[in-house]
Structures are given as C-alpha cells and as structure tokens.
Amino acid sequence: MSFLRFQVAEIGVFVSFTGFFDILQQNISTQVQGFKRSNERRKNTTEPRLGRQLRRDTRGRIEEEDLIEITIERLEQFFIHTDDPVFLVKTGLVANTAKNHLAAFKSDLLRSFSEWSNSRVRHEPPPILGVLRQAYTENGETGIDVQLRFALQGHIANSTFTKSDILNQVRLADLRYPYEWYPATRAVQRKIHLHVGPTNSGKTYHALKRLETASSGIYAGPLRLLAHEVYSRLNALGKPCNLITGDERIEVEGDEVGMASCTVEMVPFNREVEVAVVDEIQMIGNDHRGWAWTQAVLGLKAQELHLCGEERAVPLIRELAAAMGDRLEIHHYERLSPLRPMSTSLNGNLRKLRKGDCLVVFSRMQIHAYRKDIEKLTGKRVAVVYGSLPPEIRAQQAKLFNDPDNDYDILVASDAIGMGLNLSIKRIIFASTSRHNGEQLRTLEVPDIKQIAGRAGRYRTATDASRNVIIEGNVTSNPEKSTSLAVPASPGTNLGLVTTLERLDLPIVQRAMQSEAGPIRTAGIFPPDSIILKFSKYFPPETPFSYILLRLHEIARVNTRFRLCNLRAHIGIADLIQQVKDLTIADRISLCAAPVDIKDPEAHKIILALARCIATQSGGSLLDIQELNLEILDQPITADREYLRQLEGLHKSVVLYLWLSYRFIGVFPSKAMAFHVKELTEEKIDKVLTEISANKNFKNHLNQLREQAMLNAFHTQVGLLGDDTQRSESTIEEALEELGDEMSSLGIDEPPEEMSQGVAAG
C-alpha cells in the first residue's frame, strides 16, 4: 500500500499522508535547528548550489524538478546514518530493519514523483512537494531532512496498520463533540453569566463580588499572580480558600474549605460548586492556551458560571451555551474612565516622558536599554515589567511604580502588563507597533493594541483596593499586591492617554483604537489524555511520540465551533525527550504539557535531565541535578544582563521542577528546598534590576529592524510581494510620499536601495 494515501471507503473518510504534511507546516520551526535562509521573492533568478544552478519560477519559487533532485540527495544521506543510534531514535527505526524501511519509503516516494512527472497531462504537483518547497525556502536542506523524517515515521507506522486499526484510529480521533467529555457536568443545571466590556469596566470585580457571597466556588485566571490575589482576597474576607497552580498548592487547614483559586489549566472538575468565575474568556480562542478555557466552560460543575472578558467572545459563548443547554445572561459594561489616543507622538524624544508614563517595549533587551537611556536623560527612576520576570518580582515592580511617595515615576514594560497588574498609568506609549513572532516582525493586532492601551487611566491601585476590602469586610488584607482585581475607578475620572514613541507608529495605534476586533469564531481544544493513551496503542513501541501526536491531529474531525490548538510546544518537547528510554506514554504526555521554553537551549538540558529522573525513578533530589545552575546563587550580584538571564533561567528551571514534583511525587522530593531556591533567586533578580546596565548599540540595531519592517510594510502596500495585485503609478507615488514622511521621523534621508529597485521592478 502506498505511503502517500489510503482510503476507508466504509465510513467515507479519506485519510492522506499528504494532509499530514499540512500539519507539519505549523510545527516545523521547533524541529529545525539549522540555518535560516531568507524568504525574499525573486524573479527569474538562479543560485549556485553544489556546483550547479537552481532554477526558479516567476514567483521566485524553486522549480519542482530541482526540488525533487535535492530531496532524493537528502534521502540518500539517511542511508548513511542507519548505524547512528541518535538517528535511529529520531526516526523511529530499528537497526536491523532500518535499511529495508528506508528502501521501501524511497520507492514509494519516487513512484509518487514519477507518476506526476510522467503524466501526459500535467496535474497539480503532489502536496508533499509544496511542503518540501516551503521547508527548503525557510530552512534549507535541514528543513527537507525534518520533513522526510516525519514522512518516514508515517510510512513505518502505516505499514503495521490493519483495516481495523485504521477504523479504530478514526473513531478515536472524532473530536466533534467535546461537550460529551464531561457527562457529570451535563447533568448540572447551570446558568452562565457573561460579563463583557473593555479594560477598567469593572466586569471581573462584579463577578468576584458574587463569588464572595457564595458558599462554595472556584476562580480560574490566566496568571498565577491573579490566582494568588484571589486566594489572598477570599481568605482575608473569612472565606477559606485553597490555591492551585501548576507549580504551587496551598491547602488551608479545616474541613470546610469551600473555595479554590487556580490558574485556568488547573481547574478541578471533580467537585460541584455554587459559583465559578473564569477570567479573560476571550483567551478561549488562543491558538496555544485556548483549550484550557474551553474545558473550563464545558466542564466546570457550577450552578452559576461567570465568564469575564471582551465583547468579541459573545457570539461564540452564546453558541456554546445553546449547545450545552445552559441558560445565558449577558452583562455589558462600559469603561469607567475615558481613554483617548493622542494626536502627536513623542517623535523619538525620551525627554518628553513624564510621571505616570508607561513605555511598552517587546523584548527584554530593549526594555533594559530604554530603562538606562530614560534614567540618564530624565533623571527619573524606572520600574520594569516583562514576561520572564517571576510574577512576584512583577508585583514588586508594579508596587514601586504605583507608590506616589517614591521616585519611580516611569514604567518600561512588555505586553505582560495587559493582564494581571493594576498600574497607575496615565499614558501608554508604544515604542513600536510591531513585534517579533519568532520568525519575523509583525504588526500588532487590534485586540493586542487595545488590551495594552486600556491599562492607561487606571488609578485605583492595589493599596486603595486593599483599604476598600478592609472597610467592606472588616478584615485584614494584603496591601503588597498589585493586581488588576482592584476596585474599579469611579466613572468619568482619570483620563487615559495612548500614543507612540515614533511618529510612523501613531496612525496604526489611532486606527486600532477606533476599530472593533472581529468576533472569536472558534474555541481551542486539545485531545484529552485518555484519547491520546488509547490512540498510542496502535503504534509500534519505537514510534516517536511526536509522530503519534501529529497523526492524531491529522485525522481528527472537529466541529466548526472548535479548532485544535497548536502542537508546536508539545512536538518540540516530545522530540527532545524521545531519546530517553523507559518513559511511559503517560509520562510523555505529562512532560509535553510542562512549562518549557522550547527556544531556550538551556531549557533543553533541564527537561532532558528531569525526564531521565522520571524514567529511572531516581536522582530527583534538587542538589543531584547537575544541569541546574545553582552555582549562580553563590556569585556576587553584578549589574550584567547575562547574570540576570542566568537568574531568570534558574527561576524557570526551579518552577519546572516544582511543576513536575506535583505530578511525579516520588521522583522529585525536594519541594521545600525548591521553594527556598525560588525565593533566593527572586531576591537576587530584584536587586539586579536596580543596577542593570544596557548595551548602547542595541538601539541602533533596533532602528535597523524597524527600517526593515517598514520596508516590508511598504512592499505589501504597493503589492510588490503579491501575485495578482494591480498596481499603478499613483499607488506607488502615494506610498512613497507617506513613507518619506515616516522615514524623516526616523532620521533616514532616503529610501534603502532595495526599495528603489523594487519600485522600478514593479
């Protein structure tokens, strides 16, 4: 049977390994550690490769014949490595059958190419060629190697499937009815309260007030910081509440603990409560974490389910409520303080920053660079907040900024301020409206701009909120917290302003503030662990777990209200730990869900070390794990970014250790020590942040990136990168005129040379 396709006629389902390659396109970047090639579109050009020229079509794409030749060459390299243990593990091959499998795979692949090439009427090329071409364009021969490896895994697995196996796989992969995954919840008569409105409208506040009056309840939020705040708030009000996050559990003493505050991934489904609050419900459409919000909506056994978030979630929640048979009541809120985009930018002048300003920047290096420049130019002290800072440090920095009695007048932050922190920001200033997505600079989406901009004008700090809780509840609260769950500001006060650092970014922000984001169409889902376990039983023991996940996603059938969440992180971790023997499928499922930054090489070493501990059921004491950089704690504090990066890396590693310690209790016994190391690391990070220095040359590099992003935007505007766009001289002249004004604000005298050439070619 050909590896490219097979058909199950009895149920009318067509399953194709060419479709499998479509799934790979979404995840390939985590597999490729080789070089990156530029993706510039060129016309009728050739390039040298191994002594010959590669032909390209009018759209700048490599010709199919050349691509087939390169693919065959790369496949021949596989035969050379059949004695390499690492290669065998990655591909799922066994030494004594490796060459036979490779030969059969090569034969089927060549037959597919040959049938297409020799066809008298040239049809569309096999889909595999499109995927291989994209892989080669983006990642060179390394990309083709990765694609071939996954195709080989599919070929090996397919050779063992019977007709019955295929039918059972298709049945298991039927994910059209996720409501049925929670039968006990479907037996509960629920009423859903949907609280929607912009930032600083009081929607979450009102939902939490209802939670405070309930006899039992659950809060589920997007951040550990928020879960901590609700935990502290409810206990302060005399409502015993447990804390449940991925890396921390705190159980309050007593038999009648009716409340739980958790991160949304940790929602308990085995108990019925009076009220449940799920915060930031628009995250249900997130491509990576949306599954957690979906399972909370579908699975929480609550008489009243309160969902808080943006207006764009209304249509989807209405559909889900109707499908589940739940009653729905929608509560609309208006912003309690005005928010207005400014008519002018700062024109790149950091001296125009004033008390209460927040400069929004999208990389840690830029944050520290701007921090030093601002302090040098203005004489004001600067607090910083960004994602890789521990939540506790973020809260401390927010407290410094909010305190009117100190000299921390300005905040430099990433989009981490969009959720979880209540900040006394008068004015949001975007340093840029583009950010790097891992591959290239992309302009921010409208919802992202509005979420960040909405933080301006919020003056009710955590200290004010704590005083209100004390007055209303006559109890003691914690004034140290600085989260977004404070009492909302009074209507009509505290004007919030939004602008940009550079003039070229201002129109983008102004348009976004006047725009309405489109509705969320689908809710993210992920196959339950039970389905993955059953599905994996159809594959040989040596089959890479990443292939099993991809195979399940390939043949899955999903309702139009739902979509499968991105597998990128899971696939990356699965491939990293594939070499670790004696891990069960259940172990691999847990490890693939762990909080690991797959782009960080140091994180690779840590997850491998911890996976080996799980496989051997030994060596899990914190001090026994040599890959943990505990020595950094003995070094003197230095105002150095590399030192800070190592501290942040250690903090992430310890959080990962704690996360696993709750899932593999007997393997990782040093929980108390890990919490102590975590606290020590946070203390050092806090001290470093008062002294950190920055590289002055980085801003020049930033300007180069911004210039390139602007060049790409110009190309898109006049259609130079499109295939069918009709262009006119007037269109190009208008774009150039607008571009000239924007470049002047950057201090660029004339367009880059490639832009002029591109216009001439257009």
mmCIF file with all atom_site columns, N, CA and C in Angstrom, residues 44 89 128 286 344 383 455 558 670 730:
data_model
loop_
_atom_site.group_PDB
_atom_site.id
_atom_site.type_symbol
_atom_site.label_atom_id
_atom_site.label_alt_id
_atom_site.label_comp_id
_atom_site.label_asym_id
_atom_site.label_entity_id
_atom_site.label_seq_id
_atom_site.pdbx_PDB_ins_code
_atom_site.Cartn_x
_atom_site.Cartn_y
_atom_site.Cartn_z
_atom_site.occupancy
_atom_site.B_iso_or_equiv
_atom_site.pdbx_formal_charge
_atom_site.auth_seq_id
_atom_site.auth_comp_id
_atom_site.auth_asym_id
_atom_site.auth_atom_id
_atom_site.pdbx_PDB_model_num
ATOM 1  N N  . ASN A 1 44  ? 12.875  35.113 -11.884 1.00 0.00 ? 44  ASN A N  1
ATOM 2  C CA . ASN A 1 44  ? 13.735  34.559 -12.931 1.00 0.00 ? 44  ASN A CA 1
ATOM 3  C C  . ASN A 1 44  ? 15.215  34.592 -12.547 1.00 0.00 ? 44  ASN A C  1
ATOM 4  N N  . VAL A 1 89  ? 16.812  6.725  16.809  1.00 0.00 ? 89  VAL A N  1
ATOM 5  C CA . VAL A 1 89  ? 15.818  7.165  17.791  1.00 0.00 ? 89  VAL A CA 1
ATOM 6  C C  . VAL A 1 89  ? 14.927  8.250  17.206  1.00 0.00 ? 89  VAL A C  1
ATOM 7  N N  . ILE A 1 128 ? 3.060   16.998 -1.147  1.00 0.00 ? 128 ILE A N  1
ATOM 8  C CA . ILE A 1 128 ? 4.340   16.889 -0.448  1.00 0.00 ? 128 ILE A CA 1
ATOM 9  C C  . ILE A 1 128 ? 5.374   17.831 -1.048  1.00 0.00 ? 128 ILE A C  1
ATOM 10 N N  . ASN A 1 286 ? -7.404  31.478 21.874  1.00 0.00 ? 286 ASN A N  1
ATOM 11 C CA . ASN A 1 286 ? -5.950  31.491 21.749  1.00 0.00 ? 286 ASN A CA 1
ATOM 12 C C  . ASN A 1 286 ? -5.452  30.195 21.131  1.00 0.00 ? 286 ASN A C  1
ATOM 13 N N  . THR A 1 344 ? -0.419  63.417 18.657  1.00 0.00 ? 344 THR A N  1
ATOM 14 C CA . THR A 1 344 ? 1.014   63.506 18.351  1.00 0.00 ? 344 THR A CA 1
ATOM 15 C C  . THR A 1 344 ? 1.763   62.407 19.079  1.00 0.00 ? 344 THR A C  1
ATOM 16 N N  . ALA A 1 383 ? 10.797  51.675 36.730  1.00 0.00 ? 383 ALA A N  1
ATOM 17 C CA . ALA A 1 383 ? 10.440  50.295 37.066  1.00 0.00 ? 383 ALA A CA 1
ATOM 18 C C  . ALA A 1 383 ? 10.268  49.509 35.772  1.00 0.00 ? 383 ALA A C  1
ATOM 19 N N  . ARG A 1 455 ? -4.745  49.842 29.656  1.00 0.00 ? 455 ARG A N  1
ATOM 20 C CA . ARG A 1 455 ? -4.157  49.939 31.007  1.00 0.00 ? 455 ARG A CA 1
ATOM 21 C C  . ARG A 1 455 ? -3.973  51.389 31.432  1.00 0.00 ? 455 ARG A C  1
ATOM 22 N N  . VAL A 1 558 ? -13.239 17.723 13.700  1.00 0.00 ? 558 VAL A N  1
ATOM 23 C CA . VAL A 1 558 ? -13.553 18.749 14.695  1.00 0.00 ? 558 VAL A CA 1
ATOM 24 C C  . VAL A 1 558 ? -14.789 19.523 14.248  1.00 0.00 ? 558 VAL A C  1
ATOM 25 N N  . SER A 1 670 ? 12.377  17.234 46.675  1.00 0.00 ? 670 SER A N  1
ATOM 26 C CA . SER A 1 670 ? 12.963  18.439 47.292  1.00 0.00 ? 670 SER A CA 1
ATOM 27 C C  . SER A 1 670 ? 12.076  19.662 47.107  1.00 0.00 ? 670 SER A C  1
ATOM 28 N N  . SER A 1 730 ? 0.217   55.938 -9.424  1.00 0.00 ? 730 SER A N  1
ATOM 29 C CA . SER A 1 730 ? -0.299  56.783 -8.351  1.00 0.00 ? 730 SER A CA 1
ATOM 30 C C  . SER A 1 730 ? -0.230  56.068 -7.010  1.00 0.00 ? 730 SER A C  1
#
